[in-house]
């Protein structure tokens, strides 16, 4: 039996993007069924971990058949909310903000970039892939006029809390924060922090502990 999505543990949820990625790759290769053993060889999770994880989503695995890749992919998409469209804005249009704006793949999954914001007069008025960069002072008005779901913070850390306050005051319900600071937001605002350095430091650990 499928569990109610709300009952699935965060540990399982955090593994779902990886399942989503591999299942998409299988579909692109026109592979429509796969055993937990084959999936385990591809993904580096144990077969029993995969069975446990995927049991949360109901009867997609059948003895002797394996998993129906398309059904599983669709269910994971649904759980991850990727069947919904979200409007986003980027605050801080420097190196990182522009890199994210230039990455078109997020749009394919329903994340539409509506505008970027900055304080730098040299950037204000420019466009990145047809998306305008506005003055930060126009943020509130822009959010009032356009339904914005997600604010993406790419400013230096000293400004990030003030930006988070502005976004939440304007009614944005989720923040994707790249600034290296713990932001305080009201309880009903969802925040997800990204630290590329966490992954880099794991790489460094593995490199420095590599067997001779
Ligand atoms: P950058 O200096 O190229 O860009 C920052 C931009 O923010 C500038 O255009 C600046 O004018 C703008 N800005 C400053 N105050 C602002 C305000 N109050 N409102 C709107 N815009 C404002 O810096 P970069 O390299 O793009 O880094 C941006 C942030 O992302 C930094 O906090 C950095 O530490 C962080 N970062 C995080 C990473 C991660 O993995 N989480 C990776 C790389 C950077």
mmCIF file of C-alpha atoms and ligand atoms in Angstrom:
data_model
loop_
_atom_site.group_PDB
_atom_site.id
_atom_site.type_symbol
_atom_site.label_atom_id
_atom_site.label_comp_id
_atom_site.label_asym_id
_atom_site.label_seq_id
_atom_site.Cartn_x
_atom_site.Cartn_y
_atom_site.Cartn_z
ATOM 1 C CA UNK A 1 0.000 0.000 0.000
ATOM 2 C CA UNK A 2 1.229 3.490 -0.798
ATOM 3 C CA UNK A 3 1.832 5.701 2.212
ATOM 4 C CA UNK A 4 0.350 9.159 2.389
ATOM 5 C CA UNK A 5 3.103 11.419 1.039
ATOM 6 C CA UNK A 6 3.224 13.311 4.321
ATOM 7 C CA UNK A 7 4.188 10.091 6.155
ATOM 8 C CA UNK A 8 7.279 9.453 4.041
ATOM 9 C CA UNK A 9 10.418 10.256 6.012
ATOM 10 C CA UNK A 10 12.616 13.180 4.992
ATOM 11 C CA UNK A 11 15.537 10.737 4.606
ATOM 12 C CA UNK A 12 13.620 8.939 1.844
ATOM 13 C CA UNK A 13 12.477 12.241 0.299
ATOM 14 C CA UNK A 14 16.098 13.412 0.110
ATOM 15 C CA UNK A 15 16.921 10.315 -1.970
ATOM 16 C CA UNK A 16 14.028 10.868 -4.405
ATOM 17 C CA UNK A 17 15.790 13.351 -6.720
ATOM 18 C CA UNK A 18 18.411 10.686 -7.363
ATOM 19 C CA UNK A 19 15.748 8.068 -8.198
ATOM 20 C CA UNK A 20 14.041 10.674 -10.374
ATOM 21 C CA UNK A 21 17.291 11.337 -12.266
ATOM 22 C CA UNK A 22 18.096 7.672 -12.887
ATOM 23 C CA UNK A 23 14.545 6.739 -13.847
ATOM 24 C CA UNK A 24 14.491 9.622 -16.344
ATOM 25 C CA UNK A 25 17.722 8.317 -17.827
ATOM 26 C CA UNK A 26 16.191 4.826 -18.141
ATOM 27 C CA UNK A 27 13.101 6.232 -19.874
ATOM 28 C CA UNK A 28 15.314 8.203 -22.265
ATOM 29 C CA UNK A 29 16.994 4.866 -23.098
ATOM 30 C CA UNK A 30 13.541 3.291 -23.533
ATOM 31 C CA UNK A 31 14.001 0.933 -20.592
ATOM 32 C CA UNK A 32 10.505 0.373 -19.155
ATOM 33 C CA UNK A 33 11.125 -2.135 -16.406
ATOM 34 C CA UNK A 34 13.974 -2.727 -14.015
ATOM 35 C CA UNK A 35 14.711 -4.952 -11.029
ATOM 36 C CA UNK A 36 15.818 -3.528 -7.691
ATOM 37 C CA UNK A 37 19.129 -5.344 -8.241
ATOM 38 C CA UNK A 38 19.789 -3.620 -11.575
ATOM 39 C CA UNK A 39 18.725 -0.261 -10.131
ATOM 40 C CA UNK A 40 21.016 -0.877 -7.174
ATOM 41 C CA UNK A 41 23.997 -1.516 -9.488
ATOM 42 C CA UNK A 42 23.269 1.748 -11.329
ATOM 43 C CA UNK A 43 22.624 3.926 -8.299
ATOM 44 C CA UNK A 44 24.957 2.578 -5.647
ATOM 45 C CA UNK A 45 22.143 1.955 -3.109
ATOM 46 C CA UNK A 46 21.657 -1.608 -1.859
ATOM 47 C CA UNK A 47 18.802 -3.571 -3.450
ATOM 48 C CA UNK A 48 17.123 -3.819 -0.050
ATOM 49 C CA UNK A 49 17.363 -0.043 0.451
ATOM 50 C CA UNK A 50 15.731 0.434 -2.930
ATOM 51 C CA UNK A 51 12.939 -2.019 -2.121
ATOM 52 C CA UNK A 52 12.353 -0.308 1.232
ATOM 53 C CA UNK A 53 12.356 3.174 -0.296
ATOM 54 C CA UNK A 54 10.082 2.297 -3.187
ATOM 55 C CA UNK A 55 7.664 0.331 -1.003
ATOM 56 C CA UNK A 56 6.602 3.736 0.304
ATOM 57 C CA UNK A 57 4.965 4.458 -3.013
ATOM 58 C CA UNK A 58 2.799 1.401 -3.416
ATOM 59 C CA UNK A 59 2.820 -1.586 -5.715
ATOM 60 C CA UNK A 60 5.203 -0.645 -8.482
ATOM 61 C CA UNK A 61 7.469 -3.615 -7.889
ATOM 62 C CA UNK A 62 6.183 -7.051 -8.736
ATOM 63 C CA UNK A 63 7.889 -10.343 -8.021
ATOM 64 C CA UNK A 64 9.570 -11.564 -11.189
ATOM 65 C CA UNK A 65 8.749 -8.373 -13.100
ATOM 66 C CA UNK A 66 10.712 -5.657 -11.362
ATOM 67 C CA UNK A 67 9.650 -2.034 -11.334
ATOM 68 C CA UNK A 68 7.565 -0.275 -13.935
ATOM 69 C CA UNK A 69 9.953 2.606 -14.679
ATOM 70 C CA UNK A 70 7.371 4.983 -16.117
ATOM 71 C CA UNK A 71 4.844 4.579 -13.297
ATOM 72 C CA UNK A 72 7.544 4.938 -10.680
ATOM 73 C CA UNK A 73 8.972 8.021 -12.401
ATOM 74 C CA UNK A 74 5.538 9.643 -12.570
ATOM 75 C CA UNK A 75 4.810 8.886 -8.923
ATOM 76 C CA UNK A 76 8.143 10.328 -7.791
ATOM 77 C CA UNK A 77 7.528 13.405 -9.941
ATOM 78 C CA UNK A 78 4.167 13.831 -8.243
ATOM 79 C CA UNK A 79 5.626 13.421 -4.757
ATOM 80 C CA UNK A 80 8.373 15.935 -5.525
ATOM 81 C CA UNK A 81 5.760 18.415 -6.734
ATOM 82 C CA UNK A 82 7.296 18.463 -10.196
ATOM 83 C CA UNK A 83 3.916 18.265 -11.879
ATOM 84 C CA UNK A 84 3.209 21.821 -10.660
ATOM 85 C CA UNK A 85 4.594 25.019 -12.198
ATOM 86 C CA UNK A 86 6.422 27.501 -9.978
ATOM 87 C CA UNK A 87 7.358 31.101 -10.651
ATOM 88 C CA UNK A 88 10.753 32.136 -9.323
ATOM 89 C CA UNK A 89 12.848 35.287 -8.924
ATOM 90 C CA UNK A 90 16.602 35.536 -8.371
ATOM 91 C CA UNK A 91 17.925 38.174 -5.988
ATOM 92 C CA UNK A 92 21.573 38.989 -6.625
ATOM 93 C CA UNK A 93 22.443 38.894 -10.317
ATOM 94 C CA UNK A 94 26.204 38.390 -10.079
ATOM 95 C CA UNK A 95 28.173 35.290 -11.039
ATOM 96 C CA UNK A 96 25.974 32.731 -9.338
ATOM 97 C CA UNK A 97 22.628 34.443 -10.005
ATOM 98 C CA UNK A 98 23.433 34.683 -13.699
ATOM 99 C CA UNK A 99 24.688 31.101 -13.850
ATOM 100 C CA UNK A 100 21.403 29.855 -12.383
ATOM 101 C CA UNK A 101 19.431 32.113 -14.727
ATOM 102 C CA UNK A 102 21.360 30.740 -17.687
ATOM 103 C CA UNK A 103 20.682 27.139 -16.743
ATOM 104 C CA UNK A 104 17.603 26.340 -18.800
ATOM 105 C CA UNK A 105 16.969 22.870 -17.385
ATOM 106 C CA UNK A 106 15.067 24.104 -14.300
ATOM 107 C CA UNK A 107 12.415 25.479 -16.623
ATOM 108 C CA UNK A 108 11.871 21.996 -18.084
ATOM 109 C CA UNK A 109 10.823 20.833 -14.630
ATOM 110 C CA UNK A 110 8.340 23.673 -14.170
ATOM 111 C CA UNK A 111 10.460 26.355 -12.479
ATOM 112 C CA UNK A 112 9.912 29.535 -14.467
ATOM 113 C CA UNK A 113 12.294 32.426 -13.887
ATOM 114 C CA UNK A 114 10.237 35.627 -13.979
ATOM 115 C CA UNK A 115 12.876 38.250 -13.069
ATOM 116 C CA UNK A 116 16.235 38.923 -11.472
ATOM 117 C CA UNK A 117 16.980 41.760 -9.030
ATOM 118 C CA UNK A 118 20.123 43.619 -8.046
ATOM 119 C CA UNK A 119 21.388 46.890 -6.607
ATOM 120 C CA UNK A 120 24.152 47.415 -9.161
ATOM 121 C CA UNK A 121 23.130 50.079 -11.738
ATOM 122 C CA UNK A 122 25.359 48.381 -14.319
ATOM 123 C CA UNK A 123 23.238 45.236 -14.133
ATOM 124 C CA UNK A 124 19.788 46.791 -13.729
ATOM 125 C CA UNK A 125 18.082 46.973 -17.139
ATOM 126 C CA UNK A 126 20.088 44.056 -18.566
ATOM 127 C CA UNK A 127 18.484 40.777 -19.569
ATOM 128 C CA UNK A 128 19.640 37.221 -19.038
ATOM 129 C CA UNK A 129 18.024 34.924 -21.611
ATOM 130 C CA UNK A 130 15.238 37.480 -22.108
ATOM 131 C CA UNK A 131 14.594 37.707 -18.356
ATOM 132 C CA UNK A 132 14.999 41.293 -17.067
ATOM 133 C CA UNK A 133 17.141 42.423 -14.133
ATOM 134 C CA UNK A 134 15.225 44.959 -12.022
ATOM 135 C CA UNK A 135 16.210 47.267 -9.177
ATOM 136 C CA UNK A 136 15.752 45.556 -5.815
ATOM 137 C CA UNK A 137 13.478 48.450 -4.830
ATOM 138 C CA UNK A 138 10.944 47.084 -7.321
ATOM 139 C CA UNK A 139 10.803 43.654 -5.678
ATOM 140 C CA UNK A 140 7.657 44.193 -3.599
ATOM 141 C CA UNK A 141 5.714 45.662 -6.496
ATOM 142 C CA UNK A 142 6.830 42.883 -8.844
ATOM 143 C CA UNK A 143 5.743 40.187 -6.402
ATOM 144 C CA UNK A 144 2.428 41.976 -5.848
ATOM 145 C CA UNK A 145 1.785 41.879 -9.575
ATOM 146 C CA UNK A 146 3.151 38.427 -10.378
ATOM 147 C CA UNK A 147 2.482 35.305 -8.378
ATOM 148 C CA UNK A 148 5.959 34.353 -7.184
ATOM 149 C CA UNK A 149 6.416 31.044 -5.351
ATOM 150 C CA UNK A 150 10.176 30.821 -4.868
ATOM 151 C CA UNK A 151 12.826 33.449 -4.146
ATOM 152 C CA UNK A 152 16.404 32.426 -4.958
ATOM 153 C CA UNK A 153 18.963 34.312 -2.856
ATOM 154 C CA UNK A 154 22.336 34.841 -4.528
ATOM 155 C CA UNK A 155 23.527 37.999 -2.758
ATOM 156 C CA UNK A 156 26.556 38.307 -0.493
ATOM 157 C CA UNK A 157 25.679 36.936 2.955
ATOM 158 C CA UNK A 158 25.495 40.368 4.669
ATOM 159 C CA UNK A 159 22.385 41.216 2.636
ATOM 160 C CA UNK A 160 20.718 37.818 2.658
ATOM 161 C CA UNK A 161 18.619 38.225 5.823
ATOM 162 C CA UNK A 162 17.254 41.562 4.662
ATOM 163 C CA UNK A 163 16.378 39.977 1.297
ATOM 164 C CA UNK A 164 14.700 37.029 3.063
ATOM 165 C CA UNK A 165 12.623 39.521 5.089
ATOM 166 C CA UNK A 166 11.618 41.379 1.928
ATOM 167 C CA UNK A 167 10.666 38.138 0.160
ATOM 168 C CA UNK A 168 8.570 36.817 3.036
ATOM 169 C CA UNK A 169 6.903 40.187 3.596
ATOM 170 C CA UNK A 170 5.963 40.199 -0.081
ATOM 171 C CA UNK A 171 4.348 36.780 0.345
ATOM 172 C CA UNK A 172 6.858 34.366 -1.202
ATOM 173 C CA UNK A 173 6.357 30.925 0.326
ATOM 174 C CA UNK A 174 9.742 29.301 -0.334
ATOM 175 C CA UNK A 175 13.374 30.409 -0.428
ATOM 176 C CA UNK A 176 16.252 28.649 -2.154
ATOM 177 C CA UNK A 177 19.202 30.150 -0.331
ATOM 178 C CA UNK A 178 22.750 30.059 -1.676
ATOM 179 C CA UNK A 179 24.218 32.643 0.726
ATOM 180 C CA UNK A 180 26.340 30.993 3.436
ATOM 181 C CA UNK A 181 24.189 32.109 6.375
ATOM 182 C CA UNK A 182 21.338 30.601 8.420
ATOM 183 C CA UNK A 183 18.324 32.717 7.617
ATOM 184 C CA UNK A 184 15.461 33.304 10.035
ATOM 185 C CA UNK A 185 12.079 33.093 8.355
ATOM 186 C CA UNK A 186 8.477 32.730 9.593
ATOM 187 C CA UNK A 187 7.400 29.146 10.280
ATOM 188 C CA UNK A 188 5.214 28.880 7.220
ATOM 189 C CA UNK A 189 8.054 29.781 4.862
ATOM 190 C CA UNK A 190 10.050 26.868 3.493
ATOM 191 C CA UNK A 191 13.771 27.268 3.169
ATOM 192 C CA UNK A 192 16.297 25.036 1.455
ATOM 193 C CA UNK A 193 19.976 25.923 1.744
ATOM 194 C CA UNK A 194 22.556 24.910 -0.837
ATOM 195 C CA UNK A 195 26.244 24.602 -0.061
ATOM 196 C CA UNK A 196 28.296 23.415 -3.017
ATOM 197 C CA UNK A 197 31.263 23.427 -0.673
ATOM 198 C CA UNK A 198 29.753 20.528 1.345
ATOM 199 C CA UNK A 199 30.051 18.307 -1.690
ATOM 200 C CA UNK A 200 33.493 19.678 -2.570
ATOM 201 C CA UNK A 201 34.769 18.986 0.951
ATOM 202 C CA UNK A 202 33.527 15.384 0.747
ATOM 203 C CA UNK A 203 35.446 15.082 -2.500
ATOM 204 C CA UNK A 204 38.496 16.473 -0.738
ATOM 205 C CA UNK A 205 38.019 13.976 2.116
ATOM 206 C CA UNK A 206 37.821 11.067 -0.331
ATOM 207 C CA UNK A 207 40.865 12.340 -2.201
ATOM 208 C CA UNK A 208 42.943 12.787 0.908
ATOM 209 C CA UNK A 209 41.958 9.333 2.235
ATOM 210 C CA UNK A 210 42.489 7.537 -1.033
ATOM 211 C CA UNK A 211 44.455 4.352 -0.558
ATOM 212 C CA UNK A 212 47.953 4.478 -1.958
HETATM 213 P P1 LIG B 1 28.741 38.304 -6.933
HETATM 214 O O1 LIG B 1 29.427 39.374 -6.181
HETATM 215 O O2 LIG B 1 29.187 37.959 -8.322
HETATM 216 O O3 LIG B 1 27.154 38.631 -6.998
HETATM 217 C C1 LIG B 1 26.425 39.145 -5.939
HETATM 218 C C2 LIG B 1 25.410 40.123 -6.521
HETATM 219 O O4 LIG B 1 24.521 40.514 -5.471
HETATM 220 C C3 LIG B 1 26.034 41.373 -7.095
HETATM 221 O O5 LIG B 1 25.612 41.600 -8.425
HETATM 222 C C4 LIG B 1 25.549 42.474 -6.150
HETATM 223 O O6 LIG B 1 25.377 43.715 -6.804
HETATM 224 C C5 LIG B 1 24.229 41.874 -5.690
HETATM 225 N N1 LIG B 1 23.694 42.465 -4.458
HETATM 226 C C6 LIG B 1 24.375 42.905 -3.366
HETATM 227 N N2 LIG B 1 23.523 43.365 -2.442
HETATM 228 C C7 LIG B 1 22.287 43.215 -2.952
HETATM 229 C C8 LIG B 1 20.987 43.518 -2.448
HETATM 230 N N3 LIG B 1 20.797 44.059 -1.264
HETATM 231 N N4 LIG B 1 19.920 43.242 -3.249
HETATM 232 C C9 LIG B 1 20.102 42.700 -4.474
HETATM 233 N N5 LIG B 1 21.310 42.399 -4.994
HETATM 234 C C10 LIG B 1 22.390 42.654 -4.231
HETATM 235 O O7 LIG B 1 28.797 37.020 -5.992
HETATM 236 P P2 LIG B 1 28.573 35.479 -6.382
HETATM 237 O O8 LIG B 1 29.851 34.847 -6.656
HETATM 238 O O9 LIG B 1 27.500 35.413 -7.414
HETATM 239 O O10 LIG B 1 28.030 34.891 -5.002
HETATM 240 C C11 LIG B 1 26.746 35.266 -4.532
HETATM 241 C C12 LIG B 1 26.416 34.584 -3.226
HETATM 242 O O11 LIG B 1 26.358 33.179 -3.422
HETATM 243 C C13 LIG B 1 27.446 34.789 -2.117
HETATM 244 O O12 LIG B 1 26.772 34.868 -0.895
HETATM 245 C C14 LIG B 1 28.300 33.545 -2.178
HETATM 246 O O13 LIG B 1 28.907 33.255 -0.944
HETATM 247 C C15 LIG B 1 27.226 32.534 -2.516
HETATM 248 N N6 LIG B 1 27.708 31.330 -3.179
HETATM 249 C C16 LIG B 1 27.201 30.160 -2.700
HETATM 250 C C17 LIG B 1 27.507 28.980 -3.270
HETATM 251 C C18 LIG B 1 26.879 27.767 -2.704
HETATM 252 O O14 LIG B 1 27.241 26.659 -3.029
HETATM 253 N N7 LIG B 1 25.922 27.919 -1.838
HETATM 254 C C19 LIG B 1 28.435 28.871 -4.407
HETATM 255 C C20 LIG B 1 28.866 30.174 -4.875
HETATM 256 C C21 LIG B 1 28.526 31.343 -4.260
#
